[in-house]
Coordinates of C-alpha atoms in Angstrom, one line a residue:
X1 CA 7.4 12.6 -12.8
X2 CA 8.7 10.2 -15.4
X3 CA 8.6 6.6 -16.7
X4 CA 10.7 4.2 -17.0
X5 CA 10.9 0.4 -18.3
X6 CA 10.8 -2.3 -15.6
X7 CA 10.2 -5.7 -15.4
X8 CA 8.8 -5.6 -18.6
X9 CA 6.3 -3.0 -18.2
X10 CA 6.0 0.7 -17.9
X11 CA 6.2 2.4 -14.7
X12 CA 5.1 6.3 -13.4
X13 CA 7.4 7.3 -10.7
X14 CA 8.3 10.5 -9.4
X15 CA 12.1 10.6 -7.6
X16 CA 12.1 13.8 -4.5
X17 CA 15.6 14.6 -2.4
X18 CA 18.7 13.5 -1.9
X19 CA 19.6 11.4 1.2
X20 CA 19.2 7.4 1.9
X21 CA 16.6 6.1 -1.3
X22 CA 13.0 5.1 0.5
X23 CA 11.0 3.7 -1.7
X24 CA 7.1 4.4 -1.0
X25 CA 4.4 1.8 -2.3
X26 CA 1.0 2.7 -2.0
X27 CA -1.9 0.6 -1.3
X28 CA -4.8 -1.0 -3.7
X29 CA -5.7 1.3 -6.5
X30 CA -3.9 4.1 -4.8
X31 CA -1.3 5.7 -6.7
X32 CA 1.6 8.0 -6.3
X33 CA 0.0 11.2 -5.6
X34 CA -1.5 9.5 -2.4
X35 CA 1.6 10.2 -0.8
X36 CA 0.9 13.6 -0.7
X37 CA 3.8 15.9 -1.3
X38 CA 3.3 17.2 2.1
X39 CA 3.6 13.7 3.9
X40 CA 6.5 13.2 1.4
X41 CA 8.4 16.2 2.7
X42 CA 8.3 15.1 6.2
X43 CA 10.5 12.3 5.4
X44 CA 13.0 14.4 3.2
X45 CA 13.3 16.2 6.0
X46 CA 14.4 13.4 8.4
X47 CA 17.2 12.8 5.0
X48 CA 15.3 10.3 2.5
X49 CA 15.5 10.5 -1.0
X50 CA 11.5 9.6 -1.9
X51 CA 10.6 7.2 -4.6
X52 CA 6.5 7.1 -5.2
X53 CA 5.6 4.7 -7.7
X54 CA 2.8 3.8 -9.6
X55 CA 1.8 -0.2 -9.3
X56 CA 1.1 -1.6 -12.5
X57 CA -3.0 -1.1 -13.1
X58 CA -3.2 1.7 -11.3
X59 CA -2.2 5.5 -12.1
X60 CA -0.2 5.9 -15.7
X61 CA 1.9 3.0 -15.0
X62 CA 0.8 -0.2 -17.7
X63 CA -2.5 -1.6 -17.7
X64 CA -3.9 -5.2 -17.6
X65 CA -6.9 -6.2 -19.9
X66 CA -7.5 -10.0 -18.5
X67 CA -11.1 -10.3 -16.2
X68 CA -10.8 -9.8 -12.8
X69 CA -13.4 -11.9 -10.7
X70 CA -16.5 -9.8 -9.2
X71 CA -16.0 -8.2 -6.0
X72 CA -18.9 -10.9 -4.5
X73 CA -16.8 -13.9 -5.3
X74 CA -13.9 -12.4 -4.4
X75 CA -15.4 -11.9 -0.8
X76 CA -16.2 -15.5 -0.7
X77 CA -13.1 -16.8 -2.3
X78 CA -11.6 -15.3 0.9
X79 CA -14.1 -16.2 3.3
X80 CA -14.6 -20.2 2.2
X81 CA -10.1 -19.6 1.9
X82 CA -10.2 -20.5 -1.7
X83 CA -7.4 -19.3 -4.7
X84 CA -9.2 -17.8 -7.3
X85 CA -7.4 -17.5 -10.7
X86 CA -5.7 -14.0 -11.2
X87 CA -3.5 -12.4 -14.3
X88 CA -0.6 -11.9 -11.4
X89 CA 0.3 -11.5 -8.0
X90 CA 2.1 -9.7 -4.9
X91 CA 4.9 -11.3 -5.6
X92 CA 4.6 -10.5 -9.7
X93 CA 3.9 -6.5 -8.2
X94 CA 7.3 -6.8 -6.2
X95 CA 9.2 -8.4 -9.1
X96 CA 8.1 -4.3 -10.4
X97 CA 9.1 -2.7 -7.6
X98 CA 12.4 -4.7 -7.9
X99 CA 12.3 -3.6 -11.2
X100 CA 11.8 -0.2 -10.7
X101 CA 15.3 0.2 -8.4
X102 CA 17.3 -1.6 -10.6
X103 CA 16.3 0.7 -13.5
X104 CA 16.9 3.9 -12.0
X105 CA 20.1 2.7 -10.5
X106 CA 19.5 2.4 -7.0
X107 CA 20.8 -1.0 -5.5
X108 CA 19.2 -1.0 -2.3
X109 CA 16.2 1.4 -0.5
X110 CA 14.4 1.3 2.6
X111 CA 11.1 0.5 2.2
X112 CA 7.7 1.5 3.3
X113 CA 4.2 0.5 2.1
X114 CA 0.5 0.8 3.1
X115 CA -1.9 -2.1 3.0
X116 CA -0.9 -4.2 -0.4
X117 CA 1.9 -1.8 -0.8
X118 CA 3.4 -3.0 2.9
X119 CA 2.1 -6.5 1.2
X120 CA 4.2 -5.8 -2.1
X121 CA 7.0 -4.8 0.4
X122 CA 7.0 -8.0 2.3
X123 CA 7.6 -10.2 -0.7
X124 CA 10.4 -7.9 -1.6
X125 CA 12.0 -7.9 1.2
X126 CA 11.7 -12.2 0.3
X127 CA 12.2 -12.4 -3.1
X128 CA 14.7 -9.6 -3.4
X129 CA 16.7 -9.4 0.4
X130 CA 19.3 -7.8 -1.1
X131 CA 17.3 -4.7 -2.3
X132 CA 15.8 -3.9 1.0
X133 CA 17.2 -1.6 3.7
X134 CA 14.9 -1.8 5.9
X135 CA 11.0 -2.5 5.9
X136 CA 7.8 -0.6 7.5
X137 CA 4.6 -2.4 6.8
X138 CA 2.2 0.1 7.7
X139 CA -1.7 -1.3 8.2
X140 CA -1.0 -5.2 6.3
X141 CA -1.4 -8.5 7.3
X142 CA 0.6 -11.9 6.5
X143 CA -1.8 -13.3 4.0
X144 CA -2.5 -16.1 5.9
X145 CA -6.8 -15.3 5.4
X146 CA -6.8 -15.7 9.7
X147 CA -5.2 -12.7 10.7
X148 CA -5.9 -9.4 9.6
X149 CA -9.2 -9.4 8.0
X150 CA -12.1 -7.4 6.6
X151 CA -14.6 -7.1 9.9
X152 CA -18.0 -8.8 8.7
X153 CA -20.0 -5.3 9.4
X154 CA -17.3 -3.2 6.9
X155 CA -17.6 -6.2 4.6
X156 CA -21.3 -6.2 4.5
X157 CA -21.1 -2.4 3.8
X158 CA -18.4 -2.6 1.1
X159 CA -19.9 -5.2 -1.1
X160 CA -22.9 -3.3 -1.4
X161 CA -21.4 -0.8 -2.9
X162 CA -22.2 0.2 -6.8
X163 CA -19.8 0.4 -9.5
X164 CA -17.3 3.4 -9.6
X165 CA -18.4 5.8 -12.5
X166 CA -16.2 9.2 -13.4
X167 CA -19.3 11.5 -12.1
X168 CA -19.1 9.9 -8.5
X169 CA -16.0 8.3 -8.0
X170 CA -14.8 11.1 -5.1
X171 CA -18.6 10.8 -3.4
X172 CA -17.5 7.1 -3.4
X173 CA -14.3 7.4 -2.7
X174 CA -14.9 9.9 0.2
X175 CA -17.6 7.4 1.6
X176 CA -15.5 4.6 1.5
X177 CA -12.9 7.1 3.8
X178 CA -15.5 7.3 6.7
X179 CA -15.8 3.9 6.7
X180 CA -12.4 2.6 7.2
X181 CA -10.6 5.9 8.6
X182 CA -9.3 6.4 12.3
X183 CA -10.8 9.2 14.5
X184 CA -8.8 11.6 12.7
X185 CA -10.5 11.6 9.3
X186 CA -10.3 14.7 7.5
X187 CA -12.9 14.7 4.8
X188 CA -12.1 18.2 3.5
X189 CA -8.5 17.1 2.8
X190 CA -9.6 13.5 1.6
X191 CA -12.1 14.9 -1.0
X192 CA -9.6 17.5 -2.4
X193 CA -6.7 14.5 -3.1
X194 CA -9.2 12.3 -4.1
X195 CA -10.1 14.6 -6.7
X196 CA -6.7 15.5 -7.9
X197 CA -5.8 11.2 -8.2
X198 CA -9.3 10.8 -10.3
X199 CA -8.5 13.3 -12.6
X200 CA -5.1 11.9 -13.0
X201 CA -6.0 8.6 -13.7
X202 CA -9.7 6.4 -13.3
X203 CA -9.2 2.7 -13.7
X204 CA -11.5 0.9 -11.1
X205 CA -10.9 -2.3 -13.6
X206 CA -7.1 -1.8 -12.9
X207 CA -8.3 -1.8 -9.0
X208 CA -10.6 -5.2 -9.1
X209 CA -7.6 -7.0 -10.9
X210 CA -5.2 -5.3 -7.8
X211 CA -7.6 -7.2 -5.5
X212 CA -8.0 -10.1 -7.7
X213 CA -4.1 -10.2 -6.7
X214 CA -3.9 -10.1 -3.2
X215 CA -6.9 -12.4 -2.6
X216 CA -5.1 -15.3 -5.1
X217 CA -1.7 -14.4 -3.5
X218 CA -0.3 -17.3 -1.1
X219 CA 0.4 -16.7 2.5
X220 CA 3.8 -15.4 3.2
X221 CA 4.0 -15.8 7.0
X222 CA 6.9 -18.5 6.8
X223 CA 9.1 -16.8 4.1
X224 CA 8.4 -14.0 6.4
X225 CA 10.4 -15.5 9.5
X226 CA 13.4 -15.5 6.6
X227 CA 13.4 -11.5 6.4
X228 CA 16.5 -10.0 7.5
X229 CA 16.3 -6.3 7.2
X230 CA 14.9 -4.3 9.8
X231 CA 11.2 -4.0 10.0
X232 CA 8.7 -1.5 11.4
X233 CA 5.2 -3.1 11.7
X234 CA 2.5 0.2 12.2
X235 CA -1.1 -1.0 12.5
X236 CA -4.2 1.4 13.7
X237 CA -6.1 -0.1 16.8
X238 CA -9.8 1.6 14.9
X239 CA -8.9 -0.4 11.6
X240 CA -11.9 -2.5 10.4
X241 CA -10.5 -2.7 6.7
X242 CA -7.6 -4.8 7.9
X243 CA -7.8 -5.9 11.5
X244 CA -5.2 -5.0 14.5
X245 CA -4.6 -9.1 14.3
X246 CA -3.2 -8.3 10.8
X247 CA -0.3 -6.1 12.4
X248 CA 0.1 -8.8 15.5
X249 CA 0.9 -11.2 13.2
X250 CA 3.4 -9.2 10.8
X251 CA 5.3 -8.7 13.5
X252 CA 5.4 -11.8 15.1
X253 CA 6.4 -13.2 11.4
X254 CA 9.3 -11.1 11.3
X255 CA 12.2 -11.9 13.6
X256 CA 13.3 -8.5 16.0
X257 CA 10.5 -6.3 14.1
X258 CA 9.0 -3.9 16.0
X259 CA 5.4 -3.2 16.3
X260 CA 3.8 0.4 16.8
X261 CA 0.1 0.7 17.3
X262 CA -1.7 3.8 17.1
X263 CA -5.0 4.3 18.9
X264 CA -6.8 7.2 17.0
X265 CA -5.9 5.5 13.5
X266 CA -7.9 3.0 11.5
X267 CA -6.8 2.5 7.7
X268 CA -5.3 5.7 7.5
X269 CA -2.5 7.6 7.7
X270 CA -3.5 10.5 10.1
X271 CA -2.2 14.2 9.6
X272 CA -1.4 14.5 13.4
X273 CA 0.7 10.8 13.6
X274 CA 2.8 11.9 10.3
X275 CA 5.5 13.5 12.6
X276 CA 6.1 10.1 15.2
X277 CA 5.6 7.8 12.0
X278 CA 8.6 9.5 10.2
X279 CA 10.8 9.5 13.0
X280 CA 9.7 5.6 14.1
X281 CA 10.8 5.1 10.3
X282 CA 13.8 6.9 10.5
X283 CA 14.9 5.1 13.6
X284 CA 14.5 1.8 12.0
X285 CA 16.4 2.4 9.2
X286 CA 19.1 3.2 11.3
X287 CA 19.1 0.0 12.2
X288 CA 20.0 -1.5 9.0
X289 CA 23.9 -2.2 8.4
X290 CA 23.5 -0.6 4.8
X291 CA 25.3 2.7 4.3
X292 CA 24.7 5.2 1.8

């Protein structure tokens, strides 16, 4: 792993292969060791060159000190569909990943991101067509607050939650995975890379300011019908964190995208569907006019 200067902050990556660049973006507060190197191989094998990133806040990339607004208020903000005031945004997150390419030469990847990181990917595939391959948006929505949202009984449970402290931040984070995984949750593997991204890095401030983001972040669902590259939109039918709607509308945003749904998965990315994931991901970056 590495860092590198970008968009005027620092930024953890970690660069694996040789083939066609795919850059990976994680979700909130995930970092780059949540693509495990296992998942990562798959994709090597199937002739990416993988680029996992830390987003800024998160990981070892740079941290933000401004105040992120409580979780509470947050939930509100989103329910009553009002913009709370935020240090950045998607888009700001994007301008890093943007960053990020350009500073370690790559002029163009394919693209595939979780939750905000399929967000993150969205607004570079807008603000930055020229940089993007092809795009998967894996488990997202359009951030239009309608589509795509929190179900009122996960909700209810995660605001109850406590704090994050270093003593029980994989108990938490472990809970947290039964309640928004698919059928396929396995908690034996989910505690272990838990652990390993906690002792690497424990910023649950860096996390409320990543949400902070995407809640005061606009809704992209017209620049979205302006998106060129080819685009994979994956959404789990058992996701409560962000609804099936979510994928439904991504896709129907996104002119000729195609949508895959998986049954058994909720907000997860399930050991069993890594296989048909990379393959749907290699197909649609075939599709893309851009050669190597």
């Amino acid at each position: 792993m590495a860092q590198i200067d970008a968009n005027g902050i620092n930024i953890e990556y970690d660069d694996r292969g040789s083939g066609e660049p795919l850059l990976m973006v994680m979700g909130l507060g995930g970092q780059l060791v949540d693509w495990p190197d296992d998942f990562v191989d798959v994709f090597v094998e199937r002739g990416f060159r993988v680029i996992r990133f830390d987003n800024r806040d998160i990981g070892l990339s740079t941290a933000f000190h401004w105040k992120p607004i409580g979780t509470v208020r947050l939930a509100l903000s989103r329910l009553f569909r009002r913009t709370p005031k935020s240090g950045y945004q998607i888009s700001d997150m994007a301008d890093d990943a943007a960053g990020l390419l350009d500073a370690i030469g790559v002029d163009s990847a394919h693209v595939i991101g979780v939750s905000m990181g399929a967000m993150i990917g969205q607004a570079l595939a807008i603000q930055h067509p020229t940089k993007v391959r092809s795009l998967t948006s894996i488990m997202s929505n359009t951030g239009d607050g309608k589509a795509g949202r929190t179900s009122a009984k996960l909700l209810a449970k995660m605001v109850r939650l406590p704090a994050p402290e270093p003593e029980t931040a994989v108990d938490q984070a472990v809970q947290i995975g039964r309640y928004i995984a698919g059928a396929e949750f396995d908690e034996r593997r989910f505690r272990e890379q838990a652990d390993v991204s906690f002792r690497r890095s424990f910023r649950p401030a860096g996390v409320a300011r990543q949400l902070n983001a995407i809640i005061a972040s606009p809704d992209r669902t017209s620049q979205l019908a302006t998106v060129a590259a080819p685009t994979l939109v994956v959404h789990g039918l058992m996701d409560d964190l962000v609804l099936p709607s979510g994928g439904l509308a991504t896709a129907a945003a996104i002119s000729g995208s195609r949508l895959l749904m998986f049954p058994d998965m909720g907000h997860d990315l399930p050991r069993a569907r890594w296989a048909e994931l990379a393959d749907a991901v290699r197909i649609n970056a075939d599709r893309a006019a851009v050669t190597v």
